[in-house]
Tab-separated table of C-alpha atoms in Angstrom:
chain	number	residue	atom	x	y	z
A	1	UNK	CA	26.244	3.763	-0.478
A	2	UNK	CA	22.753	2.322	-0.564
A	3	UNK	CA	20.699	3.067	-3.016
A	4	UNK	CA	17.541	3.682	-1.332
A	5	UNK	CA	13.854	2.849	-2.392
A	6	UNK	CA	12.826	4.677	-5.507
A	7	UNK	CA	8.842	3.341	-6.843
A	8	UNK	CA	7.767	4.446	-9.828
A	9	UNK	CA	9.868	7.811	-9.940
A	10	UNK	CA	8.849	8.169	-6.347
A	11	UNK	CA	11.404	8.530	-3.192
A	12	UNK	CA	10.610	10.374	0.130
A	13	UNK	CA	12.166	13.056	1.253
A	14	UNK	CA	10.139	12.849	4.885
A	15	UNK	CA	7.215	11.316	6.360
A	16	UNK	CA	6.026	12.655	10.153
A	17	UNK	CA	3.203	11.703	12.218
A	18	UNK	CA	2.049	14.828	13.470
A	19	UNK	CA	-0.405	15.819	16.332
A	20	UNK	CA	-2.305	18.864	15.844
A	21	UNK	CA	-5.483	20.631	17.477
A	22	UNK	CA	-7.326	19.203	15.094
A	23	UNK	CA	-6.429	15.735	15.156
A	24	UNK	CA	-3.285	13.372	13.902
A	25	UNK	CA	-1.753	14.797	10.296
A	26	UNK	CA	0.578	12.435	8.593
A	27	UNK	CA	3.021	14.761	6.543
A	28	UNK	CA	4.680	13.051	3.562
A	29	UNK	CA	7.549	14.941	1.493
A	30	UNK	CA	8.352	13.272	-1.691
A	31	UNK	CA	10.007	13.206	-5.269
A	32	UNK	CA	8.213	11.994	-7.862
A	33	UNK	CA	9.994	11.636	-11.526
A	34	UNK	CA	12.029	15.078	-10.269
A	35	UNK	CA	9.247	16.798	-8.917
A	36	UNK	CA	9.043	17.911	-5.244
A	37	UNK	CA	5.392	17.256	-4.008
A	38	UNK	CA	3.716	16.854	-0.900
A	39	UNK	CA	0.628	15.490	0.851
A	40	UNK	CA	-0.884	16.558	4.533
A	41	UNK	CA	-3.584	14.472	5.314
A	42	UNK	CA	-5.453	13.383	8.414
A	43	UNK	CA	-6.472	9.278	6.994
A	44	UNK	CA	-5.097	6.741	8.764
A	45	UNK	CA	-2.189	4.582	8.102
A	46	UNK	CA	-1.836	0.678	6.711
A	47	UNK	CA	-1.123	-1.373	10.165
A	48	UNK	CA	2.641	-2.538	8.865
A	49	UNK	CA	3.213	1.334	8.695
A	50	UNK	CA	2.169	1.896	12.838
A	51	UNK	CA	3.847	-1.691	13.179
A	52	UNK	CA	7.426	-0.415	12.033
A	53	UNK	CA	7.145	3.194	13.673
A	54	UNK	CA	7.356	1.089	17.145
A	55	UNK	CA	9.666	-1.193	15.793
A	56	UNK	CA	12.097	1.930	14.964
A	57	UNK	CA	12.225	2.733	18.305
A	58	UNK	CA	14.838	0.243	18.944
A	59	UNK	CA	16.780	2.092	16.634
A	60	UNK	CA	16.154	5.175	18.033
A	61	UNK	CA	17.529	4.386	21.743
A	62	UNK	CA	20.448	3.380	19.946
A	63	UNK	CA	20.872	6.320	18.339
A	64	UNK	CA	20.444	8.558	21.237
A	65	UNK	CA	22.775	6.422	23.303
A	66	UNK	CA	20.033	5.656	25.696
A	67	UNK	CA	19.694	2.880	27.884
A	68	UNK	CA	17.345	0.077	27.065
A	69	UNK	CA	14.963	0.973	29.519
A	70	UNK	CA	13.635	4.237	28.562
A	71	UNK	CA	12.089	2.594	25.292
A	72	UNK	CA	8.867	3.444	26.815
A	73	UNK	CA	9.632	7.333	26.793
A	74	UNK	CA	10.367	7.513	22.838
A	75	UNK	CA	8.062	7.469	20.085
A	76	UNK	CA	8.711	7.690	16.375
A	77	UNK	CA	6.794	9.648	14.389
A	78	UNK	CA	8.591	9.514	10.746
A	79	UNK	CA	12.230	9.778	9.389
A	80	UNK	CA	13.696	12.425	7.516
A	81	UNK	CA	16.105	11.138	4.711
A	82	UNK	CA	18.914	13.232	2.657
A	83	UNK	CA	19.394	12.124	-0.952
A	84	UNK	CA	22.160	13.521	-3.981
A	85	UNK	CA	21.591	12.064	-7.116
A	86	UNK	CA	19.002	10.150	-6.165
A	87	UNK	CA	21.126	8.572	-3.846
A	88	UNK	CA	20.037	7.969	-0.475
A	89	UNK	CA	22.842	9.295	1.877
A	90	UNK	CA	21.295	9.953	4.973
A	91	UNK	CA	18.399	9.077	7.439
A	92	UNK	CA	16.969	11.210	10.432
A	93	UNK	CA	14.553	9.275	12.858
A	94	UNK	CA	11.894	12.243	14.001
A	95	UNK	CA	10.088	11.870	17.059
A	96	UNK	CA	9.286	12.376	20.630
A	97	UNK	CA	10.785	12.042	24.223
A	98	UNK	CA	8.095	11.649	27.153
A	99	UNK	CA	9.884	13.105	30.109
A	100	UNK	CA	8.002	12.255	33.016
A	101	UNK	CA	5.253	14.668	34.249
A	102	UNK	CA	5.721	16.576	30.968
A	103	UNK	CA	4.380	16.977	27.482
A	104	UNK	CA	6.488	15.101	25.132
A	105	UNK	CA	9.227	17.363	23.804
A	106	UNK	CA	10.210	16.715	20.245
A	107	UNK	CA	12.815	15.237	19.554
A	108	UNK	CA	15.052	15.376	15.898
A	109	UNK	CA	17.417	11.958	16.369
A	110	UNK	CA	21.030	13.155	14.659
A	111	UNK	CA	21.606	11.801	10.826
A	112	UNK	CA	23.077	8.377	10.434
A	113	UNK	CA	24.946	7.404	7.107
A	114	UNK	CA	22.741	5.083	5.150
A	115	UNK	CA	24.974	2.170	4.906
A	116	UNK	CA	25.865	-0.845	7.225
A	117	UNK	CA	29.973	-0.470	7.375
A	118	UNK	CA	30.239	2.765	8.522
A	119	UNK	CA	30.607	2.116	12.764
A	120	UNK	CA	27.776	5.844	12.680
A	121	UNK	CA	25.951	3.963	10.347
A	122	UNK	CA	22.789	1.571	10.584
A	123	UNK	CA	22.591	-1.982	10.576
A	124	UNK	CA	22.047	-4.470	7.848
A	125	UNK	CA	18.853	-4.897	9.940
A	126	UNK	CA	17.960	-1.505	10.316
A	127	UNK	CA	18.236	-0.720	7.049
A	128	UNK	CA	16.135	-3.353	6.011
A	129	UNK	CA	13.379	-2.017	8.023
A	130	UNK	CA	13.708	1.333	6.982
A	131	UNK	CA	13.299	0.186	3.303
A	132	UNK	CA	10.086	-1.370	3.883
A	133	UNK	CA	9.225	1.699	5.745
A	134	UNK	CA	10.110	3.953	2.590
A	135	UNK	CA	7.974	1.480	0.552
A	136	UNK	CA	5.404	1.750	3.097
A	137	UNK	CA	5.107	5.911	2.645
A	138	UNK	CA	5.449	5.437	-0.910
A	139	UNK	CA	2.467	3.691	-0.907
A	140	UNK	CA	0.757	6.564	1.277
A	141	UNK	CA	2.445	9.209	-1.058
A	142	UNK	CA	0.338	7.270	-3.872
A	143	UNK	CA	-3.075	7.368	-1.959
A	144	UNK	CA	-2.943	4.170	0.323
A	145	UNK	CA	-4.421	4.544	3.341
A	146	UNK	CA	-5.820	1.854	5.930
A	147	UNK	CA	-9.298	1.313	4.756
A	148	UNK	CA	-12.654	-1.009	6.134
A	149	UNK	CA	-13.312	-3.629	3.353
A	150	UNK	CA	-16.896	-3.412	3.218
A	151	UNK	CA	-16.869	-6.922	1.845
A	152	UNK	CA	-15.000	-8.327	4.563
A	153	UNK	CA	-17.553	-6.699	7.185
A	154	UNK	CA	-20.230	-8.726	5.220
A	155	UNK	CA	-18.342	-11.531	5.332
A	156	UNK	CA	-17.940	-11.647	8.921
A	157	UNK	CA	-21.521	-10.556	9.580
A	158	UNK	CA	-22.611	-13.567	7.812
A	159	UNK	CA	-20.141	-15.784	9.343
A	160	UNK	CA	-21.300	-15.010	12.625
A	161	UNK	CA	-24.951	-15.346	11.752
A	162	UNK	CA	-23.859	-19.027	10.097
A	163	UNK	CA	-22.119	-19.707	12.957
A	164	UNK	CA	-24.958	-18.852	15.664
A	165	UNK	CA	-27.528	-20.467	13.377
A	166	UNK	CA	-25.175	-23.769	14.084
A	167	UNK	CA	-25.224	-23.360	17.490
A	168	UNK	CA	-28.896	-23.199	17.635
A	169	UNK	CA	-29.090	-26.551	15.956
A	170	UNK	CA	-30.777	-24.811	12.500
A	171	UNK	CA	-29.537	-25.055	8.977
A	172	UNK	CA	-30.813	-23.332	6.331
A	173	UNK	CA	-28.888	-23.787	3.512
């Protein structure tokens, strides 16, 4: 079995994407040094995060037995996992099917065993992916969330002052 990602006494339990009237709520369900906690909060997510929901959904149309070209029409919003012992055993994908002319229905993927020789299991591949993605909600679970460097917005604003000050045939260092 695989041992799954454990940081600092921390492994997830879930972590969903979730619209609501009021916005998008990312919903992370974790253990941390044996203690069940949780976190519901409306900040957005580090890029790699967004970056390996989509990438999931490769995974997902496998899963469902779905031909290649309705990867359009699923979206992954998080993954469920199952652990004993602090073992990870299994891992839901949670998400959503856009039928056509239709609200997206939910959709819970079935549980795969979280190991690469098992033929209803993932992929080397796969499970590397969903490792970085359990690092990546680990991360969230500990208060990372995609911020704007105000440094690097200086930086940039300067830049492009230096660079039209160039342009303009001025120097004025």
């Amino acid at each position: 079995m695989a041992e799954g990602i454990v940081i600092d006494g921390i492994y997830i339990k879930e972590i969903n994407k979730k619209a609501t009237r009021k916005g998008i709520v990312i919903v992370c369900k974790y253990v941390e040094n044996g203690v069940e906690k949780s976190v519901r909060d409306n900040q957005r997510l580090v890029e790699r995060f967004e970056e390996i929901l989509k990438e999931l959904k490769f995974i997902g149309i496998r899963n469902l037995e779905l031909p290649e070209f309705l990867i359009e029409r699923i979206i992954i919003t998080g993954i469920e996992l199952k652990w004993k012992d602090e073992e990870l055993k299994e891992c839901k994908l949670l998400g959503l099917y856009k039928a056509p002319h239709s609200i997206p229905i939910e959709t819970k993927f079935y549980s795969w065993i979280y190991q690469s020789t098992n033929e209803f299991g993932y992929t080397e591949n796969d499970i590397k992916l969903l490792n970085e993605f359990q690092e990546q909600a680990i991360l969230y679970a500990k208060g990372v969330r995609e911020q704007i460097s105000l440094i690097d917005i200086e930086n940039k604003a300067f830049l492009s002052e230096h660079d039209v000050m160039k342009s303009e045939g001025t120097n004025n260092d």
